[in-house]
């Protein structure tokens, strides 16, 4: 007797759909691997655009400005006849990552009556504008500040050379920056004429008194031992009702694929290559630093763009 449909489940296997799904997954994996191979192009393109002043040039054109590579080339002082073509290739990469917006305009010519006519046979011209989301952070604000300065520092050849020593540091020991440059990252500015003038002081010896002490992106440069020295000095420098305000990146305990987590893990590896004992920390790590340096409590106030604002109470 044949089994009834009511008492049996019928499983339909679509081999073609499965094959297409596997093919899509394999292609996505291959493209991801290929993207890693050319990943350096994006940050270096952003650095170049910042150093050429491209974001500021577009911003100065007004809120709805749309500039072609020819427009931009005419404002950067280039003497290279190929600059417009080279710029267009750079700009379209930025646009593909939403750092700029790109649209096409027909190329026109004027007749003897000064009337414009579209050149049908000519390719359309790309024009670029700022995006509300990301490009604004590379435009110089009223205080003369933008994120491009930090990006240029991180991508400076002095720091980039450290990455070539990461493998050696893992196998043989040492700090990649020291292996590449022969000195600690905090010693290097004294021999580079591009760097700022240093003001005397040693936070490991003492910290000036104050009702509150603010430290942003300081602790991640140092080992736990160094951080405890600094925090203990801060503890001595504030009154009973004082506090130390710490702003730093925080890494999750387990890997995550959220943007904030990716930035934190990349920053952690950056700290490992540049500084002795430098690292990004977990929430538990900060609690340990607070209690071990004598503070009675720590408050995690808020998180802004991947940075945590923490208050250490005496």
Tab-separated table of C-alpha atoms in Angstrom:
chain	number	residue	atom	x	y	z
A	1	UNK	CA	0.000	0.000	0.000
A	2	UNK	CA	1.408	3.381	-0.965
A	3	UNK	CA	2.047	5.823	1.909
A	4	UNK	CA	-0.447	8.648	2.249
A	5	UNK	CA	0.609	12.242	1.734
A	6	UNK	CA	-0.956	13.157	5.072
A	7	UNK	CA	1.362	10.902	7.089
A	8	UNK	CA	4.591	11.677	5.296
A	9	UNK	CA	6.603	14.819	4.686
A	10	UNK	CA	7.712	15.523	1.164
A	11	UNK	CA	11.086	17.240	0.925
A	12	UNK	CA	11.745	18.984	-2.358
A	13	UNK	CA	15.409	19.377	-3.167
A	14	UNK	CA	16.179	21.939	-5.819
A	15	UNK	CA	19.638	20.973	-6.995
A	16	UNK	CA	19.868	23.965	-9.314
A	17	UNK	CA	19.108	26.427	-6.494
A	18	UNK	CA	21.674	24.766	-4.239
A	19	UNK	CA	24.289	24.920	-6.972
A	20	UNK	CA	23.564	28.601	-7.586
A	21	UNK	CA	23.774	29.339	-3.859
A	22	UNK	CA	27.100	27.538	-3.516
A	23	UNK	CA	28.416	29.305	-6.601
A	24	UNK	CA	27.363	32.681	-5.193
A	25	UNK	CA	28.998	31.947	-1.831
A	26	UNK	CA	32.199	30.816	-3.533
A	27	UNK	CA	32.288	33.924	-5.709
A	28	UNK	CA	31.655	36.186	-2.708
A	29	UNK	CA	34.521	34.507	-0.875
A	30	UNK	CA	36.825	34.905	-3.845
A	31	UNK	CA	35.918	38.576	-4.279
A	32	UNK	CA	36.469	39.194	-0.564
A	33	UNK	CA	39.946	37.655	-0.789
A	34	UNK	CA	40.709	39.704	-3.908
A	35	UNK	CA	39.505	42.869	-2.175
A	36	UNK	CA	41.951	42.258	0.668
A	37	UNK	CA	44.738	42.175	-1.901
A	38	UNK	CA	43.997	45.737	-3.039
A	39	UNK	CA	42.698	47.073	0.274
A	40	UNK	CA	45.638	49.458	0.618
A	41	UNK	CA	44.343	51.484	-2.349
A	42	UNK	CA	41.401	52.987	-0.448
A	43	UNK	CA	43.160	54.551	2.565
A	44	UNK	CA	46.009	55.784	0.369
A	45	UNK	CA	43.500	57.323	-2.047
A	46	UNK	CA	41.759	59.108	0.834
A	47	UNK	CA	45.133	60.321	2.137
A	48	UNK	CA	46.042	61.658	-1.311
A	49	UNK	CA	42.674	63.382	-1.697
A	50	UNK	CA	43.114	65.025	1.702
A	51	UNK	CA	46.667	66.161	0.984
A	52	UNK	CA	45.562	67.645	-2.355
A	53	UNK	CA	42.756	69.495	-0.570
A	54	UNK	CA	40.060	67.886	-2.729
A	55	UNK	CA	37.422	67.690	0.002
A	56	UNK	CA	37.906	71.375	0.861
A	57	UNK	CA	37.856	72.361	-2.825
A	58	UNK	CA	34.469	70.705	-3.336
A	59	UNK	CA	33.139	72.142	-0.063
A	60	UNK	CA	34.127	75.675	-1.070
A	61	UNK	CA	32.001	75.283	-4.188
A	62	UNK	CA	28.872	75.381	-2.046
A	63	UNK	CA	26.369	72.951	-0.587
A	64	UNK	CA	25.307	71.495	-3.931
A	65	UNK	CA	28.649	71.804	-5.741
A	66	UNK	CA	29.431	69.196	-8.389
A	67	UNK	CA	32.955	69.392	-9.740
A	68	UNK	CA	34.647	67.442	-12.500
A	69	UNK	CA	38.207	66.190	-12.297
A	70	UNK	CA	39.157	69.027	-14.674
A	71	UNK	CA	37.624	71.562	-12.274
A	72	UNK	CA	39.572	70.114	-9.373
A	73	UNK	CA	42.834	69.760	-11.319
A	74	UNK	CA	42.717	73.471	-12.136
A	75	UNK	CA	42.700	74.299	-8.406
A	76	UNK	CA	45.469	72.068	-7.059
A	77	UNK	CA	48.360	73.665	-8.935
A	78	UNK	CA	49.163	70.617	-11.033
A	79	UNK	CA	51.448	70.955	-14.051
A	80	UNK	CA	50.733	67.383	-15.150
A	81	UNK	CA	48.533	67.226	-18.286
A	82	UNK	CA	47.317	63.795	-17.157
A	83	UNK	CA	46.128	65.084	-13.783
A	84	UNK	CA	42.388	65.229	-14.698
A	85	UNK	CA	42.401	61.608	-15.855
A	86	UNK	CA	44.350	60.444	-12.809
A	87	UNK	CA	42.084	62.398	-10.479
A	88	UNK	CA	38.952	60.938	-12.040
A	89	UNK	CA	40.194	57.417	-11.367
A	90	UNK	CA	40.983	58.348	-7.770
A	91	UNK	CA	37.646	60.103	-7.274
A	92	UNK	CA	35.560	57.251	-8.643
A	93	UNK	CA	37.201	54.905	-6.114
A	94	UNK	CA	36.194	57.266	-3.313
A	95	UNK	CA	32.683	57.474	-4.754
A	96	UNK	CA	32.407	53.679	-4.855
A	97	UNK	CA	32.980	53.712	-1.085
A	98	UNK	CA	30.456	56.522	-0.462
A	99	UNK	CA	33.129	59.087	0.405
A	100	UNK	CA	31.908	61.144	-2.543
A	101	UNK	CA	28.847	61.120	-4.777
A	102	UNK	CA	29.249	60.785	-8.527
A	103	UNK	CA	26.881	61.708	-11.342
A	104	UNK	CA	27.316	62.162	-15.088
A	105	UNK	CA	26.732	65.264	-17.164
A	106	UNK	CA	26.694	65.484	-20.953
A	107	UNK	CA	29.611	67.290	-22.527
A	108	UNK	CA	28.548	70.439	-24.367
A	109	UNK	CA	29.968	72.864	-26.878
A	110	UNK	CA	28.922	76.371	-27.865
A	111	UNK	CA	28.062	77.552	-31.360
A	112	UNK	CA	28.686	80.959	-32.897
A	113	UNK	CA	25.585	82.289	-31.136
A	114	UNK	CA	26.908	81.163	-27.756
A	115	UNK	CA	24.247	78.447	-27.553
A	116	UNK	CA	25.201	75.201	-25.844
A	117	UNK	CA	24.797	71.877	-27.637
A	118	UNK	CA	25.350	68.393	-26.279
A	119	UNK	CA	28.140	66.420	-27.891
A	120	UNK	CA	26.223	63.226	-28.598
A	121	UNK	CA	29.248	61.206	-29.660
A	122	UNK	CA	31.315	62.201	-26.617
A	123	UNK	CA	31.226	60.288	-23.327
A	124	UNK	CA	29.503	61.967	-20.414
A	125	UNK	CA	31.620	63.738	-17.838
A	126	UNK	CA	31.746	62.560	-14.217
A	127	UNK	CA	31.128	65.217	-11.591
A	128	UNK	CA	31.650	64.736	-7.869
A	129	UNK	CA	30.047	66.110	-4.727
A	130	UNK	CA	30.392	65.575	-0.994
A	131	UNK	CA	28.291	63.014	0.850
A	132	UNK	CA	26.497	63.864	4.061
A	133	UNK	CA	27.675	60.713	5.810
A	134	UNK	CA	31.456	60.464	5.610
A	135	UNK	CA	33.160	63.096	3.464
A	136	UNK	CA	32.268	65.930	5.846
A	137	UNK	CA	34.827	64.567	8.318
A	138	UNK	CA	37.602	65.309	5.819
A	139	UNK	CA	36.486	68.911	5.244
A	140	UNK	CA	38.307	71.501	7.352
A	141	UNK	CA	35.903	72.977	9.919
A	142	UNK	CA	35.848	76.474	11.418
A	143	UNK	CA	38.522	75.466	13.933
A	144	UNK	CA	40.864	74.256	11.198
A	145	UNK	CA	40.329	70.604	12.100
A	146	UNK	CA	39.431	67.494	10.118
A	147	UNK	CA	40.054	63.755	10.315
A	148	UNK	CA	42.506	63.833	7.428
A	149	UNK	CA	45.373	64.844	9.710
A	150	UNK	CA	44.973	61.689	11.811
A	151	UNK	CA	44.693	59.549	8.693
A	152	UNK	CA	47.856	61.051	7.198
A	153	UNK	CA	49.741	60.390	10.428
A	154	UNK	CA	48.679	56.738	10.595
A	155	UNK	CA	49.576	56.259	6.918
A	156	UNK	CA	52.902	58.095	7.105
A	157	UNK	CA	55.783	56.021	5.739
A	158	UNK	CA	57.395	55.963	9.186
A	159	UNK	CA	54.424	54.044	10.574
A	160	UNK	CA	53.812	51.998	7.439
A	161	UNK	CA	57.330	50.567	7.613
A	162	UNK	CA	56.462	49.137	11.034
A	163	UNK	CA	53.968	46.727	9.488
A	164	UNK	CA	56.722	45.007	7.521
A	165	UNK	CA	58.269	44.086	10.880
A	166	UNK	CA	55.110	42.578	12.392
A	167	UNK	CA	55.969	39.026	11.306
A	168	UNK	CA	59.495	39.347	12.699
A	169	UNK	CA	58.190	40.749	15.980
A	170	UNK	CA	55.806	37.820	16.410
A	171	UNK	CA	58.529	35.260	15.659
A	172	UNK	CA	61.510	36.923	17.341
A	173	UNK	CA	60.091	39.509	19.738
A	174	UNK	CA	60.309	43.262	19.955
A	175	UNK	CA	58.073	46.103	18.842
A	176	UNK	CA	57.621	46.506	15.065
A	177	UNK	CA	58.102	50.290	15.204
A	178	UNK	CA	61.358	49.927	17.134
A	179	UNK	CA	62.567	47.205	14.785
A	180	UNK	CA	61.846	49.428	11.768
A	181	UNK	CA	63.084	52.763	13.107
A	182	UNK	CA	65.589	51.924	15.832
A	183	UNK	CA	63.737	53.820	18.550
A	184	UNK	CA	60.439	54.012	20.430
A	185	UNK	CA	57.518	55.802	18.768
A	186	UNK	CA	57.576	58.442	21.509
A	187	UNK	CA	61.300	59.054	20.961
A	188	UNK	CA	60.988	59.419	17.196
A	189	UNK	CA	59.408	62.929	17.096
A	190	UNK	CA	62.611	64.417	18.527
A	191	UNK	CA	64.547	63.431	15.386
A	192	UNK	CA	61.914	64.274	12.766
A	193	UNK	CA	61.814	67.992	11.866
A	194	UNK	CA	58.153	67.671	10.814
A	195	UNK	CA	57.036	66.991	14.381
A	196	UNK	CA	55.713	69.429	16.958
A	197	UNK	CA	57.724	71.024	19.738
A	198	UNK	CA	57.613	69.030	22.955
A	199	UNK	CA	56.833	70.560	26.341
A	200	UNK	CA	58.677	69.092	29.324
A	201	UNK	CA	56.864	66.810	31.758
A	202	UNK	CA	56.541	63.166	32.723
A	203	UNK	CA	53.127	61.789	33.601
A	204	UNK	CA	54.801	58.688	35.009
A	205	UNK	CA	56.446	60.860	37.670
A	206	UNK	CA	53.631	63.281	38.504
A	207	UNK	CA	50.442	64.864	37.187
A	208	UNK	CA	49.402	68.498	37.892
A	209	UNK	CA	46.599	68.885	40.451
A	210	UNK	CA	43.056	69.498	39.263
A	211	UNK	CA	39.404	68.858	40.066
A	212	UNK	CA	39.203	66.667	36.991
A	213	UNK	CA	41.793	65.192	34.650
A	214	UNK	CA	40.935	64.419	31.023
A	215	UNK	CA	42.815	61.783	29.028
A	216	UNK	CA	41.842	60.856	25.484
A	217	UNK	CA	43.648	58.084	23.609
A	218	UNK	CA	46.425	58.009	26.195
A	219	UNK	CA	46.020	54.700	27.993
A	220	UNK	CA	45.886	52.659	24.791
A	221	UNK	CA	49.485	53.675	24.050
A	222	UNK	CA	50.819	51.921	27.129
A	223	UNK	CA	51.055	48.605	28.972
A	224	UNK	CA	48.973	47.913	32.081
A	225	UNK	CA	52.027	48.613	34.244
A	226	UNK	CA	52.532	52.052	32.696
A	227	UNK	CA	48.805	52.833	32.849
A	228	UNK	CA	48.695	52.030	36.556
A	229	UNK	CA	51.555	54.477	37.190
A	230	UNK	CA	49.720	57.245	35.349
A	231	UNK	CA	46.370	56.525	36.992
A	232	UNK	CA	47.896	56.377	40.483
A	233	UNK	CA	49.461	59.786	39.853
A	234	UNK	CA	46.073	61.054	38.671
A	235	UNK	CA	44.498	59.616	41.818
A	236	UNK	CA	46.912	61.662	43.943
A	237	UNK	CA	46.290	64.816	41.901
A	238	UNK	CA	42.496	65.087	42.344
A	239	UNK	CA	40.446	65.926	45.470
A	240	UNK	CA	38.092	63.522	47.232
A	241	UNK	CA	35.212	64.553	44.951
A	242	UNK	CA	37.394	64.674	41.828
A	243	UNK	CA	37.405	62.352	38.861
A	244	UNK	CA	39.497	61.238	35.912
A	245	UNK	CA	37.740	61.274	32.547
A	246	UNK	CA	39.099	58.673	30.150
A	247	UNK	CA	38.148	58.445	26.470
A	248	UNK	CA	39.358	55.362	24.653
A	249	UNK	CA	38.297	52.669	22.232
A	250	UNK	CA	36.935	49.479	23.776
A	251	UNK	CA	37.206	46.038	22.196
A	252	UNK	CA	34.538	43.360	22.684
A	253	UNK	CA	35.545	40.113	24.384
A	254	UNK	CA	34.728	38.064	21.286
A	255	UNK	CA	35.188	39.068	17.623
A	256	UNK	CA	32.228	40.912	16.070
A	257	UNK	CA	31.630	42.145	12.530
A	258	UNK	CA	30.050	45.445	13.562
A	259	UNK	CA	31.855	48.504	12.239
A	260	UNK	CA	32.786	49.785	15.711
A	261	UNK	CA	34.296	46.412	16.610
A	262	UNK	CA	36.262	46.230	13.359
A	263	UNK	CA	37.708	49.694	13.993
A	264	UNK	CA	38.622	48.711	17.553
A	265	UNK	CA	40.390	45.503	16.522
A	266	UNK	CA	42.314	47.339	13.786
A	267	UNK	CA	43.304	50.030	16.281
A	268	UNK	CA	44.449	47.308	18.682
A	269	UNK	CA	46.776	45.845	16.058
A	270	UNK	CA	48.002	49.349	15.242
A	271	UNK	CA	48.889	49.865	18.910
A	272	UNK	CA	50.688	46.514	18.963
A	273	UNK	CA	52.879	47.504	16.011
A	274	UNK	CA	53.727	51.004	17.249
A	275	UNK	CA	54.056	50.981	21.035
A	276	UNK	CA	55.590	48.840	23.769
A	277	UNK	CA	52.629	47.208	25.509
A	278	UNK	CA	50.096	49.383	23.686
A	279	UNK	CA	46.647	47.851	23.209
A	280	UNK	CA	42.925	48.524	23.103
A	281	UNK	CA	41.114	47.161	26.151
A	282	UNK	CA	37.891	45.412	27.108
A	283	UNK	CA	35.409	46.735	29.638
A	284	UNK	CA	36.817	44.329	32.220
A	285	UNK	CA	40.345	45.617	31.530
A	286	UNK	CA	39.288	49.187	32.348
A	287	UNK	CA	37.549	48.050	35.539
A	288	UNK	CA	40.781	46.329	36.578
A	289	UNK	CA	42.860	49.452	35.867
A	290	UNK	CA	40.464	51.600	37.898
A	291	UNK	CA	40.392	49.354	40.968
A	292	UNK	CA	44.104	48.472	40.869
A	293	UNK	CA	45.077	52.157	40.813
A	294	UNK	CA	42.970	52.993	43.861
A	295	UNK	CA	39.752	54.407	42.421
A	296	UNK	CA	36.544	53.519	44.245
A	297	UNK	CA	34.383	53.179	41.144
A	298	UNK	CA	34.216	53.584	37.385
A	299	UNK	CA	31.254	54.805	35.353
A	300	UNK	CA	30.838	54.031	31.658
A	301	UNK	CA	29.056	57.222	30.633
A	302	UNK	CA	28.430	56.810	26.906
A	303	UNK	CA	29.836	55.610	23.597
A	304	UNK	CA	30.380	57.979	20.676
A	305	UNK	CA	31.623	56.777	17.282
A	306	UNK	CA	33.433	53.818	18.808
A	307	UNK	CA	34.958	55.769	21.700
A	308	UNK	CA	33.849	55.188	25.279
A	309	UNK	CA	33.693	58.013	27.816
A	310	UNK	CA	34.569	56.677	31.264
A	311	UNK	CA	34.775	58.405	34.639
A	312	UNK	CA	37.099	57.123	37.367
A	313	UNK	CA	35.970	58.314	40.823
A	314	UNK	CA	38.373	58.747	43.711
